[in-house]
Coordinates of C-alpha atoms in Angstrom, one line a residue:
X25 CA -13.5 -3.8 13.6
X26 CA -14.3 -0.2 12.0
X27 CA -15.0 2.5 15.2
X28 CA -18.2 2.7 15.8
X29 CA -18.1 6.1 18.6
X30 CA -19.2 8.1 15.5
X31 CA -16.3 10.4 16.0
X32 CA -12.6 10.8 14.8
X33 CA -10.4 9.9 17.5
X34 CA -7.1 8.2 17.2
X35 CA -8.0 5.0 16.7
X36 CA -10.8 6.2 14.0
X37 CA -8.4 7.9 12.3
X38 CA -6.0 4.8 12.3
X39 CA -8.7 2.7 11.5
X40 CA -9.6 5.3 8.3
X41 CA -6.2 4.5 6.6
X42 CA -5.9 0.7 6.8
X43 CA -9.8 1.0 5.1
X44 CA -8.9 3.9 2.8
X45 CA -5.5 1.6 2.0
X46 CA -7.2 -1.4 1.3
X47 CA -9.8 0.2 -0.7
X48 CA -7.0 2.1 -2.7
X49 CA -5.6 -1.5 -3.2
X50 CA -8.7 -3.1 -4.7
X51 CA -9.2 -0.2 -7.3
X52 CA -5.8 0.8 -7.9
X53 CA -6.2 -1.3 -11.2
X54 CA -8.8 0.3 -12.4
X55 CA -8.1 3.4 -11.1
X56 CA -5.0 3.6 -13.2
X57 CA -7.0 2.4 -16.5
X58 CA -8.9 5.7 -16.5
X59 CA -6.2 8.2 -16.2
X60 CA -5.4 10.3 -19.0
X61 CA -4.8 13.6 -17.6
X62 CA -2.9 16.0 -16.7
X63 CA -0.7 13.2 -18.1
X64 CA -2.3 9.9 -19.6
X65 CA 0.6 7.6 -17.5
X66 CA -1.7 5.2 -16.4
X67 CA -0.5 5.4 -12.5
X68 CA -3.3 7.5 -10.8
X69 CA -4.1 4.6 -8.7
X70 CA -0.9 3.6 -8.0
X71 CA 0.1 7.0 -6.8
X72 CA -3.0 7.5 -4.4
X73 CA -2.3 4.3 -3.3
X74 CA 2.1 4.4 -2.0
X75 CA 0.9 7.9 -0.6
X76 CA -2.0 6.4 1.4
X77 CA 0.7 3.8 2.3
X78 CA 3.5 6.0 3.4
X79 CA 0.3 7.6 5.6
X80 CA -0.9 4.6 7.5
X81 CA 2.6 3.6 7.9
X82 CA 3.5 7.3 10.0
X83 CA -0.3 6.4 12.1
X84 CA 1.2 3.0 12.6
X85 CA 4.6 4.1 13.7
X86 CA 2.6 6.4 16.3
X87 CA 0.6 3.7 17.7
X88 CA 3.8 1.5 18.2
X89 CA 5.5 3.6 20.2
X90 CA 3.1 4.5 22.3
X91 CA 2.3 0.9 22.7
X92 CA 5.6 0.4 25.2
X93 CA 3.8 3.1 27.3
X94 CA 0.8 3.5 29.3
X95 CA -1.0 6.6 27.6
X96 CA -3.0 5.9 24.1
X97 CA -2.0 8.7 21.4
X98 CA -3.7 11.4 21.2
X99 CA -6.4 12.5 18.0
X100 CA -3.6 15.5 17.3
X101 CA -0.8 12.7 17.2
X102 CA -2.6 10.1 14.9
X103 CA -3.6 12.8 12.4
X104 CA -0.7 14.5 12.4
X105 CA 1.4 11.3 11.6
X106 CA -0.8 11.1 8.9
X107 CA -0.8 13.9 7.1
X108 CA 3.4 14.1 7.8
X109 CA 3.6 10.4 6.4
X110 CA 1.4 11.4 3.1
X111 CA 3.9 14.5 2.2
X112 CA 7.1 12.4 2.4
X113 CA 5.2 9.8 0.3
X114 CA 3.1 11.6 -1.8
X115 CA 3.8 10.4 -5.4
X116 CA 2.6 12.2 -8.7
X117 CA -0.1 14.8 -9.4
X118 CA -2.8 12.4 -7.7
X119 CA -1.0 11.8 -4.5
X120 CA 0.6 15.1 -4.0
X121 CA -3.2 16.9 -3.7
X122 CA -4.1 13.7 -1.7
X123 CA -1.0 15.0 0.7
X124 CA -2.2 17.8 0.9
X125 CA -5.7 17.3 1.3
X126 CA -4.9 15.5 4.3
X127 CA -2.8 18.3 5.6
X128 CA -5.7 20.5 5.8
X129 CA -8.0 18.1 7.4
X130 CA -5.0 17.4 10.1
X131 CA -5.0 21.3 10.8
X132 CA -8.6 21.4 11.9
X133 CA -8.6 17.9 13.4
X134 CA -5.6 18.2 15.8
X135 CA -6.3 21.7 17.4
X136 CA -8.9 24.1 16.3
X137 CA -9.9 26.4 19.0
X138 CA -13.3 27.3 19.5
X139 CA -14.9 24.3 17.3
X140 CA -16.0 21.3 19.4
X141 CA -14.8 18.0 18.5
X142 CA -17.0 15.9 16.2
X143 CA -19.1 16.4 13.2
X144 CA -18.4 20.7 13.5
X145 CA -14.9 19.5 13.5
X146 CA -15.0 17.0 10.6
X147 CA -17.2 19.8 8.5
X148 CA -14.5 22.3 8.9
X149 CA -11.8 20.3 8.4
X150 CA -13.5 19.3 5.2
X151 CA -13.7 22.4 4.0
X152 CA -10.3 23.5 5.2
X153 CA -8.8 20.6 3.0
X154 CA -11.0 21.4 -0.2
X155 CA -9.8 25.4 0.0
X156 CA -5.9 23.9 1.0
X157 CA -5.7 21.6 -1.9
X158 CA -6.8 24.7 -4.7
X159 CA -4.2 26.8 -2.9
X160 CA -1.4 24.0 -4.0
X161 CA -2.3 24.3 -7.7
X162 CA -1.0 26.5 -9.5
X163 CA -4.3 26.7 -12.1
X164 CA -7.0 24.8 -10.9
X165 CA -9.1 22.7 -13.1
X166 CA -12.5 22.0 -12.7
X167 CA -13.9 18.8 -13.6
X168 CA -11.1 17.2 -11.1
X169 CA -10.2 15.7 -7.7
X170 CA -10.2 19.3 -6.8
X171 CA -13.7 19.4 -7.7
X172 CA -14.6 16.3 -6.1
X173 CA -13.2 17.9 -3.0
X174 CA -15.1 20.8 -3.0
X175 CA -18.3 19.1 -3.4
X176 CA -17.7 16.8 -0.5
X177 CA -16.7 19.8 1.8
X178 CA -20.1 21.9 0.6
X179 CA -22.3 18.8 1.1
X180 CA -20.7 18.1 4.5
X181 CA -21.5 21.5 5.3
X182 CA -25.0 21.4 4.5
X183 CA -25.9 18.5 7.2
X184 CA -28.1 19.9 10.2
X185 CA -26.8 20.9 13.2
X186 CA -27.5 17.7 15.1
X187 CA -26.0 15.7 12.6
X188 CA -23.3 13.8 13.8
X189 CA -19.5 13.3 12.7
X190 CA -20.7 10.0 10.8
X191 CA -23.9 12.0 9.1
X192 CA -21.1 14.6 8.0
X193 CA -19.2 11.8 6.6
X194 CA -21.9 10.2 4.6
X195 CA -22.8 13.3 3.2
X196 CA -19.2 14.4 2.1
X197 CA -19.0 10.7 0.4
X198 CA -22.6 11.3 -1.5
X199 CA -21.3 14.4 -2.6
X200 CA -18.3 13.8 -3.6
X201 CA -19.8 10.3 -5.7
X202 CA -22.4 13.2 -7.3
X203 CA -19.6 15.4 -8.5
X204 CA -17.5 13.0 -9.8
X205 CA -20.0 11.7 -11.6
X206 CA -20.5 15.1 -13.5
X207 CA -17.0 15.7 -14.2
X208 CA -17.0 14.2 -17.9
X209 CA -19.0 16.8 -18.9
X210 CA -16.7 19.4 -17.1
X211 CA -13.7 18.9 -18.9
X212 CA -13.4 17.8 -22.4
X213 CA -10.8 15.4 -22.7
X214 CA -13.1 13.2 -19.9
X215 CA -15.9 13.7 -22.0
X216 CA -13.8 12.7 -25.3
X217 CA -13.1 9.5 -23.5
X218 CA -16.0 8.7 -21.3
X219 CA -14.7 8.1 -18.0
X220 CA -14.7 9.8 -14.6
X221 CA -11.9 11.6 -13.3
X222 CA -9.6 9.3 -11.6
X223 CA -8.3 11.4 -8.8
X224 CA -11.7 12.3 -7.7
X225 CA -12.5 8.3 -7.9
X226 CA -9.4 7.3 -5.6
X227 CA -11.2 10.9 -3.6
X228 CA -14.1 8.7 -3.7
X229 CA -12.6 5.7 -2.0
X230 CA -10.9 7.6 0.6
X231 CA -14.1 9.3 1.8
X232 CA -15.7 5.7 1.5
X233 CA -13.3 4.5 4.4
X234 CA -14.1 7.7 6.4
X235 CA -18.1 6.6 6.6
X236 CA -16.7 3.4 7.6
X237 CA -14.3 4.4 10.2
X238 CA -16.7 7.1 12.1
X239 CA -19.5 5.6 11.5
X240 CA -18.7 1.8 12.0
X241 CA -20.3 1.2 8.7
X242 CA -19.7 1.2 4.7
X243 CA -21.7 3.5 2.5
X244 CA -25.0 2.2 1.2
X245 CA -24.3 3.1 -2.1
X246 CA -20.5 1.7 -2.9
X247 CA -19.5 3.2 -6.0
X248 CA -18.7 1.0 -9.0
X249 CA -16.6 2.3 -11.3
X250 CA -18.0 2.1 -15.0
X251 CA -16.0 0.1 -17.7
X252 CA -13.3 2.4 -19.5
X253 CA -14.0 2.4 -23.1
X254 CA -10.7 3.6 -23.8
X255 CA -7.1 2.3 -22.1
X256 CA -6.6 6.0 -20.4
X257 CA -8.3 8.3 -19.1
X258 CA -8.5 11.5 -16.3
X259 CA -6.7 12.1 -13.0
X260 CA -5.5 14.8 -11.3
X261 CA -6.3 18.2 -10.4
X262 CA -3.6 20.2 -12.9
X263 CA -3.8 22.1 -16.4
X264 CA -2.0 20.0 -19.1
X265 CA -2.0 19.6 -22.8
X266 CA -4.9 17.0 -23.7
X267 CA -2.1 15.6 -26.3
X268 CA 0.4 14.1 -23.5
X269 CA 3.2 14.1 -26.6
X270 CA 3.0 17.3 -27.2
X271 CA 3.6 18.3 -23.2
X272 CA 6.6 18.8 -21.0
X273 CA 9.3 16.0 -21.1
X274 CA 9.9 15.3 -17.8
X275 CA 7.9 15.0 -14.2
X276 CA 10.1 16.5 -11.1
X277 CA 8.9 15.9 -7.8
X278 CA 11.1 16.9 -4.3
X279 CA 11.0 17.4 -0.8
X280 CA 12.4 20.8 0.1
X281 CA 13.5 22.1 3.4
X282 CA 12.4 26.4 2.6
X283 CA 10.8 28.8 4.3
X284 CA 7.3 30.2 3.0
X285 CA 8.8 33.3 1.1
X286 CA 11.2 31.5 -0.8
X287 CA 9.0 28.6 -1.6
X288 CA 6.4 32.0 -3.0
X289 CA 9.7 32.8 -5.5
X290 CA 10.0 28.9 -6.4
X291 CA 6.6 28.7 -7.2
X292 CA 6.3 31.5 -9.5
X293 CA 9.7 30.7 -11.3
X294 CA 8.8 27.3 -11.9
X295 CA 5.0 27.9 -13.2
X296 CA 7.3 29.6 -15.9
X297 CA 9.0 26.7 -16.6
X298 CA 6.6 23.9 -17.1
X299 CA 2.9 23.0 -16.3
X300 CA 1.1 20.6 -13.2
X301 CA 2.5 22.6 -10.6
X302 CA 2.0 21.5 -7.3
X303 CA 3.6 22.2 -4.0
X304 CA 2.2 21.4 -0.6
X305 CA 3.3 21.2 3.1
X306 CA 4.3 24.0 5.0
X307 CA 6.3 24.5 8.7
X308 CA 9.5 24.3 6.8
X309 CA 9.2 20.8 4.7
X310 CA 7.1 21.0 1.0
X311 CA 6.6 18.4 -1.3
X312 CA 7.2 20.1 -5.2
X313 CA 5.6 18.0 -8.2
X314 CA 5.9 19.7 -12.1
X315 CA 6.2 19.1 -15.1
X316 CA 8.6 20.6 -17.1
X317 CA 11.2 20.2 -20.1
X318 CA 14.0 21.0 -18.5
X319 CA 14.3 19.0 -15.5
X320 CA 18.0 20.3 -14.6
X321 CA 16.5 23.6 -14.3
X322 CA 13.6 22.7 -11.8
X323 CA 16.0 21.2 -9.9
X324 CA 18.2 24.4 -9.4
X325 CA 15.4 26.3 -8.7
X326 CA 14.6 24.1 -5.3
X327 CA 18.3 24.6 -4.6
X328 CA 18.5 27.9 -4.4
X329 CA 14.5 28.0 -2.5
X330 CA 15.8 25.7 -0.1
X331 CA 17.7 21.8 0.6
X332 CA 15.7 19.5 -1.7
X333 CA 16.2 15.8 -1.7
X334 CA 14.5 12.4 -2.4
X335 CA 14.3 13.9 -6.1
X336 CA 12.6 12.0 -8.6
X337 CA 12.6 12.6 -12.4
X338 CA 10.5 10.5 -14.7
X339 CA 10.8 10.7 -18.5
X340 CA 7.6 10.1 -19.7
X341 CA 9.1 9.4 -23.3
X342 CA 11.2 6.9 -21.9
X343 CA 11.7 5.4 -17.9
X344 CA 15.2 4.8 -18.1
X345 CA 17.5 7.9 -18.3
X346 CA 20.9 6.4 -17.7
X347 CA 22.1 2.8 -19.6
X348 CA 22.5 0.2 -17.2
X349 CA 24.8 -2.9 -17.4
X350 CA 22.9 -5.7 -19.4
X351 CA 20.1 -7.4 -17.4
X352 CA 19.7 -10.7 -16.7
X353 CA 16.4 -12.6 -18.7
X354 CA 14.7 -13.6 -15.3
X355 CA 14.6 -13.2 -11.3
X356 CA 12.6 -14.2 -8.9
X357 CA 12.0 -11.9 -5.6
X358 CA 10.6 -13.5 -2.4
X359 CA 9.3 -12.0 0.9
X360 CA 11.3 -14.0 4.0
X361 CA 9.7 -13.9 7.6
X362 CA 13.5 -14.6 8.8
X363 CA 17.0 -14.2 7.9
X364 CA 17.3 -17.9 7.7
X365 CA 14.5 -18.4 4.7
X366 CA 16.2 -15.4 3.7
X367 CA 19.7 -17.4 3.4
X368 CA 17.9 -20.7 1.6
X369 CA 16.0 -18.7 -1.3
X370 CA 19.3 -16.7 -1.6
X371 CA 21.2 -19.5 -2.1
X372 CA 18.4 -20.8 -4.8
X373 CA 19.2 -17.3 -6.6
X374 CA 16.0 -15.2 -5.3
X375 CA 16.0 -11.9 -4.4
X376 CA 14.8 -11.7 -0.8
X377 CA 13.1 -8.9 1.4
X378 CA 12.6 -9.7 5.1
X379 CA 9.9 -9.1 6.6
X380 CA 10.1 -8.1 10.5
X381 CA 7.1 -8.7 12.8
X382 CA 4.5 -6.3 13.0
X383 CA 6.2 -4.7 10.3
X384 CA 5.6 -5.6 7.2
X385 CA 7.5 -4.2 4.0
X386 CA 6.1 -1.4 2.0
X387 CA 5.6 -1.2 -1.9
X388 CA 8.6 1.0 -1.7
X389 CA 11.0 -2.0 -0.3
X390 CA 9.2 -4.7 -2.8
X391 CA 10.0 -1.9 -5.8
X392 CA 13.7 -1.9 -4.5
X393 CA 13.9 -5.4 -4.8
X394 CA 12.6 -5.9 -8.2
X395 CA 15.6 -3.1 -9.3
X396 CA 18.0 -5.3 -7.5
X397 CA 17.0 -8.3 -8.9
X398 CA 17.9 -6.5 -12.5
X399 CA 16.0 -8.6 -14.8
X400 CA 14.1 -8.2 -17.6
X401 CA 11.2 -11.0 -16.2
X402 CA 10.3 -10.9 -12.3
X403 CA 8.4 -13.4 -10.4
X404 CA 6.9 -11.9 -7.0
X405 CA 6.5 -14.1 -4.1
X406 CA 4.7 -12.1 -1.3
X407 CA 4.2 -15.5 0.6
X408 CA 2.0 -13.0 3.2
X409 CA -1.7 -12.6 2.1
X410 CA -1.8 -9.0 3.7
X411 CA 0.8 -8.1 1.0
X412 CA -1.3 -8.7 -1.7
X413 CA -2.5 -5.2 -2.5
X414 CA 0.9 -3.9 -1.7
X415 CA 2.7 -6.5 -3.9
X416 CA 0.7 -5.5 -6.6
X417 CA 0.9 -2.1 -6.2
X418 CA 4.8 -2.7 -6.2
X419 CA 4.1 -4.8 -9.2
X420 CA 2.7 -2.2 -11.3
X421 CA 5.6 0.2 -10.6
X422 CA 8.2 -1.8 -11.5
X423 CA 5.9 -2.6 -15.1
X424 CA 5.9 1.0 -15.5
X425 CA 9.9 1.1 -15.4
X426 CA 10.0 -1.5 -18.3
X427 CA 10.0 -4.7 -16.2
X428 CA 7.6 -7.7 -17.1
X429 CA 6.6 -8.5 -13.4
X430 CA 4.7 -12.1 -12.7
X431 CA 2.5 -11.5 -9.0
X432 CA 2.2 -15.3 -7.3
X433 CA -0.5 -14.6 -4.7
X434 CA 1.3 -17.0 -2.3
X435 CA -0.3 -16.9 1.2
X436 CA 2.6 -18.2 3.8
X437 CA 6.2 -18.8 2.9
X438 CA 6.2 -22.3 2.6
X439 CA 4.3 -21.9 -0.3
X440 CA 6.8 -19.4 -1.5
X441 CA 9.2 -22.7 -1.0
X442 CA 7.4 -24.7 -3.5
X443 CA 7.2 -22.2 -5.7
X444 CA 10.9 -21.8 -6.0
X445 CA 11.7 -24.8 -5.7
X446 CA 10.3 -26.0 -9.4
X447 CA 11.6 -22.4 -11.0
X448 CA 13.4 -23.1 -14.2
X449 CA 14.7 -19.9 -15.7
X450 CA 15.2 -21.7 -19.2
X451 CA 11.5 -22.4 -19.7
X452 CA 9.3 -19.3 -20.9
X453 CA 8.1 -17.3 -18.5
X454 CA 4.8 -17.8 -18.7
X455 CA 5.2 -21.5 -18.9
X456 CA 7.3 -21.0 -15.3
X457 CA 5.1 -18.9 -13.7
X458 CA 2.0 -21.2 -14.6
X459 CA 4.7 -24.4 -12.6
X460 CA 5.0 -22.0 -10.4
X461 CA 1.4 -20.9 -9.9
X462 CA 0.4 -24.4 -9.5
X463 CA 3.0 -25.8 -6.9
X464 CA 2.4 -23.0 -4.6
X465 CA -2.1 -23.8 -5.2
X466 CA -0.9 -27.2 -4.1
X467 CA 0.9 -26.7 -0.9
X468 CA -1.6 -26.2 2.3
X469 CA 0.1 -24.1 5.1
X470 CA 0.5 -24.0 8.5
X471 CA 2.0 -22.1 11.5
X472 CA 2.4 -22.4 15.3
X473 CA 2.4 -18.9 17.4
X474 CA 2.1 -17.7 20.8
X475 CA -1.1 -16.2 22.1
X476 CA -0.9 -12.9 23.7
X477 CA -4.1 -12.4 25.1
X478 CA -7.2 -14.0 25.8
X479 CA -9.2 -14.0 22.2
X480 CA -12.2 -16.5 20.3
X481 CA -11.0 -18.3 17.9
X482 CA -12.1 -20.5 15.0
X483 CA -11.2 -23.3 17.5
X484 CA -12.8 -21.9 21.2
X485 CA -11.4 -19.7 23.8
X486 CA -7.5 -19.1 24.0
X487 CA -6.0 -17.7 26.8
X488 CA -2.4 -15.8 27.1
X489 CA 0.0 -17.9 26.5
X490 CA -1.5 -20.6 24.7
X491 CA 0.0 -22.5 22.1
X492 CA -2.0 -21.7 18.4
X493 CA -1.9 -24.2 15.2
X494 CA -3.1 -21.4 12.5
X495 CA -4.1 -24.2 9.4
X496 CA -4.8 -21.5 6.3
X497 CA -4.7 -18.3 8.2
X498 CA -7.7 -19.9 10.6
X499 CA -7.0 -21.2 14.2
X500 CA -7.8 -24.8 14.3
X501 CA -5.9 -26.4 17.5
X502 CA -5.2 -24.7 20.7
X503 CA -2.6 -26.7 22.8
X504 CA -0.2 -25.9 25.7
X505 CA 2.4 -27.7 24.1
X506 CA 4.3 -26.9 21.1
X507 CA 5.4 -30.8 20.3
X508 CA 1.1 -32.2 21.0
X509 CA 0.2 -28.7 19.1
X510 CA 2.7 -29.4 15.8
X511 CA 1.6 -33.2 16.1
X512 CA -2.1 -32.3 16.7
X513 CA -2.0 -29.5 13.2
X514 CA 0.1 -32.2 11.0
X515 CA -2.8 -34.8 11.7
X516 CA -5.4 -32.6 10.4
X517 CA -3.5 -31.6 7.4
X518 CA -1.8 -35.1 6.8
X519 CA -5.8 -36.3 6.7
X520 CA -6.8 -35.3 3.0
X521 CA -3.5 -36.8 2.1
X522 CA 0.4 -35.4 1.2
X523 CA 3.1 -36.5 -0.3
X524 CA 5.8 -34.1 1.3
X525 CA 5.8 -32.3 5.0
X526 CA 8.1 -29.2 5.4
X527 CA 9.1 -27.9 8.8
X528 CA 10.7 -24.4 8.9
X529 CA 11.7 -23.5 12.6
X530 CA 12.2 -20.6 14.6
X531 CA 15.5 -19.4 16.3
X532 CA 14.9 -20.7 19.4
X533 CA 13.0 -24.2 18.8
X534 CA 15.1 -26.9 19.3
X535 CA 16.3 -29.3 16.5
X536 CA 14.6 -32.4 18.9
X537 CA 11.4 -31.0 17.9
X538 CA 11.7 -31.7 14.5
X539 CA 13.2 -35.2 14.9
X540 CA 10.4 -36.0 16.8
X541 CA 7.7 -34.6 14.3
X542 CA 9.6 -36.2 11.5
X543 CA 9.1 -39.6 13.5
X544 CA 6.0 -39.0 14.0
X545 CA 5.1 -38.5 10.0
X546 CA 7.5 -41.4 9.5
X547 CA 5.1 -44.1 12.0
X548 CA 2.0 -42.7 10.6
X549 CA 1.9 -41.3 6.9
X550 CA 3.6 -44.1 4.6
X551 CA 5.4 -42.8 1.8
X552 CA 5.6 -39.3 2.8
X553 CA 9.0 -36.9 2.9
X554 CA 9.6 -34.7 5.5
X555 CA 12.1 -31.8 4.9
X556 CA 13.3 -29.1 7.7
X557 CA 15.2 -25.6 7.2
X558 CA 16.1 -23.6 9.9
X559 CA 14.1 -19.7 9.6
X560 CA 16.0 -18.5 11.7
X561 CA 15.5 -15.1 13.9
X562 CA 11.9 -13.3 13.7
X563 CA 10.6 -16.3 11.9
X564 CA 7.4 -18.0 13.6
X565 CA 8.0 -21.0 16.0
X566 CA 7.2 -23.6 13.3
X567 CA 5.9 -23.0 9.9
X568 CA 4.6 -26.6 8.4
X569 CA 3.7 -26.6 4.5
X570 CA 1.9 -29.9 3.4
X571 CA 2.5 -30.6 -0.4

């Protein structure tokens, strides 16, 4: 549930990224169609949303390792996680002034002596962020996210002194909706195409999940983003050519370990070189985004500022810059909750990714894959339906690079099972992924867990301890007795009918388990096959899949 204390405390600010995460998720589609400028790439969205990732990730990482302790982590903590996590993440024009917007809320949230915690807080850290993020362009341009941010910061500063940290909130959001909505007619090439500008719309959505996070409630007037009459359109807050062809060749981006004076030369030498120039952080560690012509040369100039690494070059011409060995036509890449799945898709020819508990992969991982799998066609199997948003993010990515990319939205890996299992790379893909599509649909899932702590459920009161069957993603039998639980769940699936039962166990169920269920299907389901595979380590007790 969203914090309702209508203040930014730890667990408001990690409950602010999950929201502003899954709201990146659900627009990053459209998000993406309206970006045209600096560059008109198409992957605004998509930016905002692997550095909002790489954010909540850092808050998560915080939480967990505070969780082994007996003290809760501190505002300071949580928001400095955050803004570290979105400057190692930050991706493109977009993300980068998202990083470092973000920074300069962190500065004001964590320790500002003098300012009370709460809404004079939030308004100063609002307004810190706004005047941080122009400082990291090299030529600000109005009609952007940089305007967006400004407006937010001016509004939130314009709420009464008994306003509180939620009332701040709202009003940054209603001003930042207001000034995006102005910015076609603040720069031409938004104008030219009709839309809004796309980094102050992902600015939008972020703000969005503020209100919600301080305030324990959504914004009364979501914004909907107008149709895009064009494919492309506006993005981020840096000068560029409004012909993309006719612009630099390449985009740099780095992390560089330099000190502030050197990073002052770096800057300078490489607005000479190309255009978009961005570089945030500070204490030692920068994030550097340009775009240039002569990517060698931006390169050398963070070498001799500093140590850069993680360097990225992008041709916008063309993805690829080095030929690669001949790909193969078609992969599939699954997601595995244990080592064992991961062995059986293997062995069907699927690239796997493993999924650990409590820590589920990022974008980044499911990107890795896809490369790995070196195909020209990718099916993606996410077989978790908290994935989706980053599956598809992942997705998107990997069609930027050239890769046709097929998203399954399969729920629980059993499902991914049935998927693979009718895969035939020799038919067309779409003809596969459609046979693939609709063995998944068909296959109902289920899985037995352990509770932890006393919780309602779907199905009544669980205590620690108890024994869950989890029938699509809701509890629907609590037991004390894995065998009467498995038995109990398998009834109530088996009872709108089947034709196959699978049984995936954990590491440490024992083998009689599944004799005794597969009895059990035998003596009171006619005509009904029962397969088991082993998960293996950090998979769940018992996953069941009913087909």
């Amino acid at each position: 549930m969203p914090q309702t204390a209508d203040d930014l405390d730890a667990v408001a600010v990690r409950t602010w990224c999950s929201l502003a995460l899954d709201a990146l998720g659900r627009e990053r589609e459209a998000i993406d169609a309206i970006n045209v400028y600096p560059v008109a790439d198409g992957d605004t969205g998509t930016n905002l949303y692997l550095t909002a990732e790489s954010a909540a990730a850092a808050v998560e990482a915080v939480f967990a390792a505070h969780e082994a302790g007996t003290s809760a982590p501190s505002t300071a903590d949580a928001v400095r996680a955050m803004a570290h996590g979105a400057l190692l993440g930050a991706r493109g024009n977009s993300g980068t002034i998202l990083a470092q917007l973000l920074r300069g809320m962190a500065g004001v949230l964590a320790e500002e002596p003098g300012v009370p915690a709460g809404a004079d807080r939030l308004r100063l850290a609002l307004t810190r962020a706004a005047a941080s993020a122009r400082e990291a362009v090299a030529h600000p341009v109005e009609g952007t996210v940089l305007t967006v941010a400004t407006a937010a910061a001016e509004a939130a500063g314009r709420t009464g002194a008994g306003a509180g940290a939620g009332a701040v909130a709202r009003a940054a959001y209603e001003g930042a909706r207001t000034a995006l909505e102005a910015t076609p007619g603040q720069l031409a090439v938004l104008g030219r195409a009709g839309v809004v500008d796309a980094g102050g719309r992902g600015l939008v959505a972020v703000l969005g999940a503020l209100v919600e996070a301080v305030s324990g409630r959504a914004p009364e007037r979501p914004y909907e983003m107008p149709a895009a009459p064009v494919p492309f359109a506006a993005a981020d807050g840096c000068p560029a050519a409004d012909d993309p062809p006719g612009g630099p060749a390449f985009e740099v981006i780095y992390l560089l370990e330099a000190g502030d004076e050197a990073v002052r030369r770096l800057r300078t030498r490489l607005d000479a070189l190309g255009d978009s120039l961005v570089v945030v952080g500070g204490d030692g560690l920068w994030n550097v985004h340009v775009h240039v012509d002569d990517a060698g040369a931006a390169v050398e100039a963070g070498v001799e500022a500093g140590r850069p690494y993680r360097i990225r070059i992008t041709h916008f011409a063309a993805d690829r810059l080095h030929a690669r060995p001949e790909p193969a036509q078609r992969a599939v890449v699954v997601v595995v909750p244990g080592d064992g799945l991961g062995g059986l898709c293997a062995e069907a020819g699927a690239t796997t990714v493993l999924a650990r508990p409590g820590e589920p992969p990022a974008s980044g991982e499911l990107v890795d894959a896809i490369r790995r799998a070196h195909a020209r066609e990718v099916v993606l199997l996410p077989n978790d339906a908290d994935l989706r948003h980053t599956a598809a993010a992942a997705a998107e990515q990997a069609r930027a690079e050239g890769i046709r990319v097929a998203l399954i939205p399969t729920r629980a890996a059993v499902q991914g099972i049935a998927a693979l299992a009718v895969h035939e790379a020799d038919r067309s893909f779409d003809e596969d992924v459609v046979a693939m599509t609709a063995a998944a649909g068909a296959t109902r899932y289920a899985e037995l867990a352990v509770a932890e702590r006393q919780s309602w459920t779907m199905a009544g009161i669980c205590q620690a301890g108890d024994i869950l069957g989890l029938v699509d993603g809701d509890v629907a039998v609590i037991g004390q007795d894995v065998q009467q639980t498995a038995r109990s769940v398998l009834d109530r699936m088996l009872a709108a009918g089947g034709e196959l039962v699978t049984l995936v166990l954990g590491e440490d169920v024992p083998d009689a388990l599944a004799a005794t269920l597969e009895e059990h299907v035998r003596e009171g389901y006619l005509a009904v096959d029962t397969v088991v595979y082993r998960g293996g380590h950090q998979c769940a007790p018992l996953l069941i899949g009913v087909e």
